Every structure is written in structure tokens, then in C-alpha cells.
Amino acid sequence: MTERTGRRRAGREAGGREGRREARANATVKAMPFIERKIPYFEMLSTEALELIEHNADRLLAEIGIDFLDDPEVLELFKNAGAEVEGTRVRFAPGLCRSIIQASAPASYTQHARNPARSVTIGGKNT
């Protein structure tokens, strides 16, 4: 048997199975640049329709509320924020959810990938 030393045998062309394997190992995939929004936003609903949806959501959250099972830490957080907590059910005063979201949610954030070159920015003018 012959030993492989990493050198090619004389007279042999680069390519074949070894060449393809080497090409795959050294290949880099370039990601497409992300698209930035350059057109104005399209309003699907009128201001009145959005207000109606928000009013109905506030009513449901105030009258029925949401159950948070097996998470006493979350119940304590909402209680400290001003929500009414009964057992595992949390009821929110009208406008409380909106104010919590506006105070804590970022306008944009980065979703990190295993490969940092493929991380995605979500929000703002990114689509």
C-alpha cells in the first residue's frame, strides 16, 4: 500500500473527487444584503378601525383577563405594574398593556444567528 502524503502524484490533474471536496471545504456562501423599506407604509385600516380594535382588546383584557399558569414571577411583575391579579388570572386596566409595551418594546432588534454574518435586524425600515 502507498502512503498519502498530501502531495499529488506526478502527472495527475487537480480535480476529481479530491478537487470537489477541497472546493466545498473552501467555499463561502455570501448572503444577500437585507432590503430596506424605501416606500411609505400602507395603511390597511382607518384610524377609527384601529381605535375600535384597541377599545375591544382593552375591554377583553379588563373584563376577562389572561391566565398565567405556573409563573408566579410574571404575576408579581404585572401586579407591580398596576394590573389586578386574582390567583393566576391577570386583568389589565384600559390602556395599561399599551403603556407597558410602549415603555419596554424596542423599535428594532437583532435576531442573532449562529453565523454572525447572517444575523437579521427586525423592525425599523428593515423588511
Short mmCIF file of C-alpha atoms in Angstrom, two decimals:
data_model
loop_
_atom_site.label_atom_id
_atom_site.label_comp_id
_atom_site.label_asym_id
_atom_site.label_seq_id
_atom_site.Cartn_x
_atom_site.Cartn_y
_atom_site.Cartn_z
CA MET A 1 0.00 0.00 0.00
CA THR A 2 1.11 3.53 -0.56
CA GLU A 3 1.01 6.31 1.99
CA ARG A 4 -0.77 9.55 1.25
CA THR A 5 1.44 12.49 2.00
CA GLY A 6 -0.85 15.25 0.86
CA ARG A 7 1.05 15.71 -2.40
CA ARG A 8 -0.49 14.81 -5.70
CA ARG A 9 1.06 12.12 -7.79
CA ALA A 10 3.05 13.30 -10.75
CA GLY A 11 1.06 13.73 -13.93
CA ARG A 12 -2.27 13.88 -12.16
CA GLU A 13 -4.58 16.84 -12.79
CA ALA A 14 -6.24 18.73 -9.96
CA GLY A 15 -9.88 17.88 -9.80
CA GLY A 16 -11.93 14.78 -9.47
CA ARG A 17 -13.20 13.76 -6.08
CA GLU A 18 -10.37 15.43 -4.14
CA GLY A 19 -10.77 18.69 -6.05
CA ARG A 20 -14.51 18.81 -5.46
CA ARG A 21 -14.03 18.05 -1.76
CA GLU A 22 -11.46 20.84 -1.46
CA ALA A 23 -13.72 23.27 -3.34
CA ARG A 24 -16.63 22.52 -0.98
CA ALA A 25 -14.43 22.96 2.09
CA ASN A 26 -13.11 26.34 0.92
CA ALA A 27 -16.39 27.66 -0.48
CA THR A 28 -18.05 30.59 1.25
CA VAL A 29 -21.67 31.47 0.74
CA LYS A 30 -22.28 35.20 0.55
CA ALA A 31 -25.59 36.32 1.95
CA MET A 32 -27.72 38.80 0.09
CA PRO A 33 -27.89 42.26 1.68
CA PHE A 34 -31.07 42.97 3.58
CA ILE A 35 -33.78 45.03 1.95
CA GLU A 36 -34.56 48.42 3.46
CA ARG A 37 -38.00 49.90 3.06
CA LYS A 38 -37.99 52.98 0.82
CA ILE A 39 -41.71 53.28 0.13
CA PRO A 40 -44.30 54.75 2.51
CA TYR A 41 -46.24 52.44 4.80
CA PHE A 42 -49.62 51.26 3.54
CA GLU A 43 -52.48 51.91 5.93
CA MET A 44 -54.72 48.82 5.79
CA LEU A 45 -57.18 50.14 8.38
CA SER A 46 -58.51 53.57 9.09
CA THR A 47 -57.74 55.31 12.37
CA GLU A 48 -61.31 54.65 13.54
CA ALA A 49 -60.97 50.91 12.84
CA LEU A 50 -57.69 50.72 14.76
CA GLU A 51 -59.26 52.56 17.70
CA LEU A 52 -62.20 50.12 17.68
CA ILE A 53 -59.83 47.13 17.75
CA GLU A 54 -57.84 48.66 20.61
CA HIS A 55 -61.02 49.51 22.54
CA ASN A 56 -62.31 45.92 22.21
CA ALA A 57 -58.93 44.48 23.22
CA ASP A 58 -58.85 46.75 26.29
CA ARG A 59 -62.37 45.62 27.20
CA LEU A 60 -61.45 41.92 26.96
CA LEU A 61 -58.27 42.40 28.97
CA ALA A 62 -60.15 44.35 31.67
CA GLU A 63 -63.23 42.11 31.94
CA ILE A 64 -61.86 38.62 31.22
CA GLY A 65 -58.10 38.97 31.54
CA ILE A 66 -55.41 36.36 30.85
CA ASP A 67 -54.38 33.29 32.86
CA PHE A 68 -50.65 32.91 33.51
CA LEU A 69 -50.19 29.36 34.77
CA ASP A 70 -47.15 28.18 36.75
CA ASP A 71 -45.34 31.52 36.64
CA PRO A 72 -45.55 33.42 39.94
CA GLU A 73 -42.73 35.75 38.86
CA VAL A 74 -44.83 37.08 35.96
CA LEU A 75 -47.84 37.52 38.24
CA GLU A 76 -45.71 39.61 40.60
CA LEU A 77 -44.36 41.72 37.70
CA PHE A 78 -47.86 42.53 36.44
CA LYS A 79 -49.09 43.25 39.96
CA ASN A 80 -46.23 45.72 40.44
CA ALA A 81 -47.09 47.30 37.05
CA GLY A 82 -50.64 48.02 38.23
CA ALA A 83 -52.64 45.04 36.93
CA GLU A 84 -55.29 43.30 39.03
CA VAL A 85 -54.13 39.76 39.92
CA GLU A 86 -56.58 37.10 41.22
CA GLY A 87 -54.93 33.71 41.55
CA THR A 88 -53.43 33.07 38.12
CA ARG A 89 -55.72 35.47 36.26
CA VAL A 90 -54.47 38.94 35.41
CA ARG A 91 -56.82 41.76 34.41
CA PHE A 92 -55.44 44.93 32.90
CA ALA A 93 -56.92 48.41 33.24
CA PRO A 94 -57.71 50.02 29.86
CA GLY A 95 -54.52 51.39 28.32
CA LEU A 96 -52.18 49.55 30.73
CA CYS A 97 -50.99 46.96 28.16
CA ARG A 98 -50.31 49.68 25.61
CA SER A 99 -48.27 51.71 28.10
CA ILE A 100 -46.25 48.62 29.15
CA ILE A 101 -45.50 47.78 25.51
CA GLN A 102 -44.55 51.35 24.61
CA ALA A 103 -42.25 51.58 27.63
CA SER A 104 -40.46 48.25 27.12
CA ALA A 105 -40.59 47.09 23.48
CA PRO A 106 -37.71 48.27 21.25
CA ALA A 107 -38.39 49.82 17.84
CA SER A 108 -35.95 47.33 16.30
CA TYR A 109 -33.79 44.45 17.47
CA THR A 110 -31.23 41.99 16.11
CA GLN A 111 -32.05 38.31 15.82
CA HIS A 112 -28.62 36.74 16.20
CA ALA A 113 -27.68 33.72 14.08
CA ARG A 114 -25.00 31.13 14.81
CA ASN A 115 -23.07 32.70 11.94
CA PRO A 116 -22.83 36.42 12.84
CA ALA A 117 -22.85 37.34 9.13
CA ARG A 118 -26.42 36.01 8.95
CA SER A 119 -27.87 37.94 11.88
CA VAL A 120 -31.05 39.83 10.97
CA THR A 121 -32.28 43.24 12.14
CA ILE A 122 -36.04 43.23 12.64
CA GLY A 123 -38.08 46.42 12.81
CA GLY A 124 -37.44 49.98 11.74
CA LYS A 125 -37.04 50.23 7.96
CA ASN A 126 -35.87 46.63 7.57
CA THR A 127 -38.18 44.23 5.78
#
